[in-house]
Amino acid sequence: MSTTPPLTDLTIHPVTADRWPDLERLFGPRGACAGCWCMFWRLRRAEFGRGPAAERRARLKGLVDAGQVPGILAYAGDEPIAWVSLGPRESFPPLERSRTLKPVDEQPVWSIVCFFVAKSHRRQGLMVRLLQGAVAYAASQGAQIVEGYPVDPAEGHRVSGGSEGYMGLASAFRKAGFVEVSRPSERRVIMRCVTAHE
């Protein structure tokens, strides 16, 4: 019999200093994906590649300790089960320099750049609820447009979570109210949701 709380108990909170231990627990000793600590989009590529995982952990913790909110955590009961990294687009230097994910227009947007879900809760349809929570949080901070960069695989094709799926799936973004605004490659799309704040 499973002891996992039902997903009806799902709650979402911004990652603040008091929730840092929960983020550490979710990410585990490997720092989520191979020691990334969700800093891939927050550090310039050369900076990301030359530092060890412990340094990336310290950089993320430094953001949180400084009062910045780098993302949201989802909980099933008291257990942290998922993370979404988001913030104003300019918070992500590699995104600003990306040729593939260049800005669609001059409007200010908040970007969703990463999802991490505990193994025990993967493939349970969480992404739509995580997106709804991310949009609600961004809107509470004044965002009028929330943007994501999910993969949109051809029908029948699987997505590798580590190498492409970490930015989300277009099907989940659509279900959460996002619309495609650009398709910079065959599989990668730029999608937006206009918040009720506008």
Tab-separated table of C-alpha atoms in Angstrom:
chain	number	residue	atom	x	y	z
A	1	MET	CA	0.000	0.000	0.000
A	2	SER	CA	1.341	3.422	-0.988
A	3	THR	CA	2.049	6.010	1.680
A	4	THR	CA	2.287	8.818	-0.884
A	5	PRO	CA	-0.278	11.534	-0.068
A	6	PRO	CA	-2.927	11.959	-2.761
A	7	LEU	CA	-2.287	14.758	-5.218
A	8	THR	CA	-5.475	16.441	-4.046
A	9	ASP	CA	-3.254	17.611	-1.167
A	10	LEU	CA	-0.905	19.432	-3.557
A	11	THR	CA	0.176	22.878	-2.385
A	12	ILE	CA	2.614	25.268	-4.029
A	13	HIS	CA	4.922	27.751	-2.324
A	14	PRO	CA	7.666	30.132	-3.451
A	15	VAL	CA	11.157	29.018	-2.445
A	16	THR	CA	12.191	31.313	0.384
A	17	ALA	CA	14.989	30.850	2.925
A	18	ASP	CA	12.740	28.894	5.299
A	19	ARG	CA	11.964	26.408	2.489
A	20	TRP	CA	15.583	25.898	1.420
A	21	PRO	CA	15.887	22.604	3.373
A	22	ASP	CA	12.871	21.297	1.448
A	23	LEU	CA	14.487	22.169	-1.881
A	24	GLU	CA	17.681	20.414	-0.779
A	25	ARG	CA	15.651	17.358	0.210
A	26	LEU	CA	13.898	17.268	-3.173
A	27	PHE	CA	17.112	17.756	-5.163
A	28	GLY	CA	18.988	15.202	-3.062
A	29	PRO	CA	22.754	14.825	-2.786
A	30	ARG	CA	23.168	14.961	-6.579
A	31	GLY	CA	21.600	18.414	-6.814
A	32	ALA	CA	18.650	17.380	-9.002
A	33	CYS	CA	20.104	16.598	-12.415
A	34	ALA	CA	23.823	15.669	-12.284
A	35	GLY	CA	24.722	18.453	-9.875
A	36	CYS	CA	23.010	21.214	-11.843
A	37	TRP	CA	21.244	22.722	-8.817
A	38	CYS	CA	19.052	24.406	-11.438
A	39	MET	CA	21.773	26.904	-12.302
A	40	PHE	CA	22.124	25.961	-15.992
A	41	TRP	CA	20.014	28.934	-17.090
A	42	ARG	CA	21.198	31.279	-14.311
A	43	LEU	CA	24.941	31.170	-15.065
A	44	ARG	CA	26.808	31.953	-18.247
A	45	ARG	CA	27.758	28.707	-19.990
A	46	ALA	CA	31.509	28.982	-19.285
A	47	GLU	CA	30.795	29.785	-15.641
A	48	PHE	CA	28.422	26.839	-15.307
A	49	GLY	CA	30.836	24.392	-16.890
A	50	ARG	CA	33.925	25.190	-14.876
A	51	GLY	CA	32.502	25.062	-11.355
A	52	PRO	CA	31.722	21.985	-9.244
A	53	ALA	CA	28.215	21.072	-8.100
A	54	ALA	CA	28.929	22.437	-4.607
A	55	GLU	CA	29.563	25.856	-6.112
A	56	ARG	CA	26.280	25.779	-8.034
A	57	ARG	CA	24.471	24.774	-4.844
A	58	ALA	CA	26.096	27.707	-3.014
A	59	ARG	CA	25.095	30.109	-5.804
A	60	LEU	CA	21.454	28.992	-5.685
A	61	LYS	CA	21.409	29.187	-1.893
A	62	GLY	CA	22.957	32.655	-2.146
A	63	LEU	CA	20.053	33.823	-4.292
A	64	VAL	CA	17.552	32.469	-1.778
A	65	ASP	CA	19.445	33.909	1.208
A	66	ALA	CA	19.483	37.304	-0.542
A	67	GLY	CA	15.681	37.260	-0.664
A	68	GLN	CA	15.274	36.290	-4.312
A	69	VAL	CA	12.738	33.620	-5.205
A	70	PRO	CA	14.272	31.402	-7.905
A	71	GLY	CA	11.240	29.160	-8.224
A	72	ILE	CA	8.362	27.357	-6.602
A	73	LEU	CA	8.050	24.067	-4.740
A	74	ALA	CA	5.060	21.753	-4.879
A	75	TYR	CA	4.220	19.638	-1.851
A	76	ALA	CA	2.128	16.505	-1.431
A	77	GLY	CA	1.197	16.917	2.205
A	78	ASP	CA	4.466	17.955	3.864
A	79	GLU	CA	6.696	16.286	1.269
A	80	PRO	CA	8.359	18.465	-1.401
A	81	ILE	CA	7.746	16.644	-4.684
A	82	ALA	CA	8.392	19.116	-7.506
A	83	TRP	CA	10.184	22.309	-8.441
A	84	VAL	CA	9.705	24.911	-11.173
A	85	SER	CA	12.417	27.467	-11.927
A	86	LEU	CA	11.031	30.800	-13.062
A	87	GLY	CA	11.660	34.514	-12.980
A	88	PRO	CA	11.961	37.569	-15.202
A	89	ARG	CA	13.626	36.572	-18.472
A	90	GLU	CA	16.647	38.763	-17.735
A	91	SER	CA	17.391	36.529	-14.713
A	92	PHE	CA	18.632	33.887	-17.149
A	93	PRO	CA	21.769	35.101	-19.010
A	94	PRO	CA	22.049	32.093	-21.379
A	95	LEU	CA	18.433	32.606	-22.412
A	96	GLU	CA	19.226	36.206	-23.269
A	97	ARG	CA	22.080	35.010	-25.513
A	98	SER	CA	20.259	32.063	-27.081
A	99	ARG	CA	19.889	32.108	-30.859
A	100	THR	CA	17.112	29.527	-30.711
A	101	LEU	CA	15.132	31.069	-27.851
A	102	LYS	CA	15.640	34.722	-28.700
A	103	PRO	CA	12.945	37.183	-27.583
A	104	VAL	CA	9.747	37.093	-29.611
A	105	ASP	CA	9.160	40.812	-29.066
A	106	GLU	CA	10.022	43.605	-26.643
A	107	GLN	CA	7.333	42.816	-24.071
A	108	PRO	CA	8.612	41.976	-20.584
A	109	VAL	CA	8.059	38.322	-19.759
A	110	TRP	CA	8.648	35.902	-16.937
A	111	SER	CA	10.314	32.702	-18.086
A	112	ILE	CA	9.790	29.126	-16.931
A	113	VAL	CA	13.044	27.301	-17.632
A	114	CYS	CA	13.037	24.065	-15.653
A	115	PHE	CA	10.934	21.398	-13.964
A	116	PHE	CA	12.172	18.778	-11.539
A	117	VAL	CA	9.795	16.152	-10.158
A	118	ALA	CA	10.621	13.504	-7.553
A	119	LYS	CA	10.840	10.027	-9.102
A	120	SER	CA	7.918	8.887	-6.950
A	121	HIS	CA	5.631	11.449	-8.608
A	122	ARG	CA	6.718	11.410	-12.246
A	123	ARG	CA	4.278	10.537	-15.033
A	124	GLN	CA	1.283	11.499	-12.917
A	125	GLY	CA	0.185	14.594	-14.832
A	126	LEU	CA	1.737	17.078	-12.412
A	127	MET	CA	3.111	19.459	-15.032
A	128	VAL	CA	-0.210	21.209	-15.712
A	129	ARG	CA	-0.703	21.928	-12.010
A	130	LEU	CA	2.895	23.093	-11.703
A	131	LEU	CA	2.389	25.468	-14.621
A	132	GLN	CA	-0.801	26.831	-13.079
A	133	GLY	CA	1.076	27.426	-9.827
A	134	ALA	CA	3.954	29.094	-11.661
A	135	VAL	CA	1.611	31.428	-13.548
A	136	ALA	CA	-0.245	32.308	-10.341
A	137	TYR	CA	3.020	33.106	-8.558
A	138	ALA	CA	4.371	35.177	-11.473
A	139	ALA	CA	1.090	37.104	-11.666
A	140	SER	CA	1.278	37.804	-7.917
A	141	GLN	CA	4.659	39.425	-8.605
A	142	GLY	CA	3.246	41.645	-11.355
A	143	ALA	CA	4.038	39.512	-14.413
A	144	GLN	CA	1.662	40.040	-17.303
A	145	ILE	CA	3.144	37.439	-19.633
A	146	VAL	CA	4.632	34.088	-18.627
A	147	GLU	CA	6.692	32.293	-21.242
A	148	GLY	CA	7.977	28.737	-21.537
A	149	TYR	CA	10.192	26.829	-23.951
A	150	PRO	CA	8.837	23.279	-23.976
A	151	VAL	CA	9.587	20.451	-26.333
A	152	ASP	CA	6.818	19.405	-28.732
A	153	PRO	CA	7.646	15.881	-29.882
A	154	ALA	CA	6.040	14.326	-32.921
A	155	GLU	CA	3.170	11.997	-32.091
A	156	GLY	CA	4.435	8.665	-30.863
A	157	HIS	CA	7.910	9.952	-29.997
A	158	ARG	CA	9.173	9.832	-26.431
A	159	VAL	CA	10.975	12.655	-24.715
A	160	SER	CA	14.128	12.225	-22.687
A	161	GLY	CA	13.467	13.964	-19.368
A	162	GLY	CA	17.099	14.789	-18.694
A	163	SER	CA	18.110	16.097	-22.082
A	164	GLU	CA	14.943	17.778	-23.338
A	165	GLY	CA	11.924	17.272	-21.118
A	166	TYR	CA	13.240	19.313	-18.220
A	167	MET	CA	11.856	22.458	-19.897
A	168	GLY	CA	8.406	20.916	-20.110
A	169	LEU	CA	6.087	19.419	-22.692
A	170	ALA	CA	4.054	21.573	-25.067
A	171	SER	CA	0.955	19.434	-24.472
A	172	ALA	CA	0.992	20.317	-20.760
A	173	PHE	CA	1.565	23.993	-21.521
A	174	ARG	CA	-1.473	23.968	-23.830
A	175	LYS	CA	-3.618	22.362	-21.132
A	176	ALA	CA	-2.479	25.080	-18.712
A	177	GLY	CA	-3.642	27.849	-21.069
A	178	PHE	CA	-0.409	28.667	-22.909
A	179	VAL	CA	-0.426	29.347	-26.651
A	180	GLU	CA	2.382	28.883	-29.141
A	181	VAL	CA	3.908	32.189	-30.262
A	182	SER	CA	7.001	30.896	-32.054
A	183	ARG	CA	8.532	27.619	-33.230
A	184	PRO	CA	12.282	28.172	-33.476
A	185	SER	CA	12.935	24.506	-34.266
A	186	GLU	CA	10.964	21.428	-35.222
A	187	ARG	CA	10.646	20.231	-31.612
A	188	ARG	CA	11.143	23.379	-29.521
A	189	VAL	CA	8.365	25.954	-29.150
A	190	ILE	CA	7.965	29.245	-27.342
A	191	MET	CA	4.624	29.433	-25.569
A	192	ARG	CA	2.976	32.202	-23.585
A	193	CYS	CA	0.217	32.678	-21.075
A	194	VAL	CA	-1.226	36.119	-20.456
A	195	THR	CA	-2.015	36.455	-16.767
A	196	ALA	CA	-5.202	37.883	-15.330
A	197	HIS	CA	-2.984	40.674	-13.948
A	198	GLU	CA	-2.805	42.387	-17.362
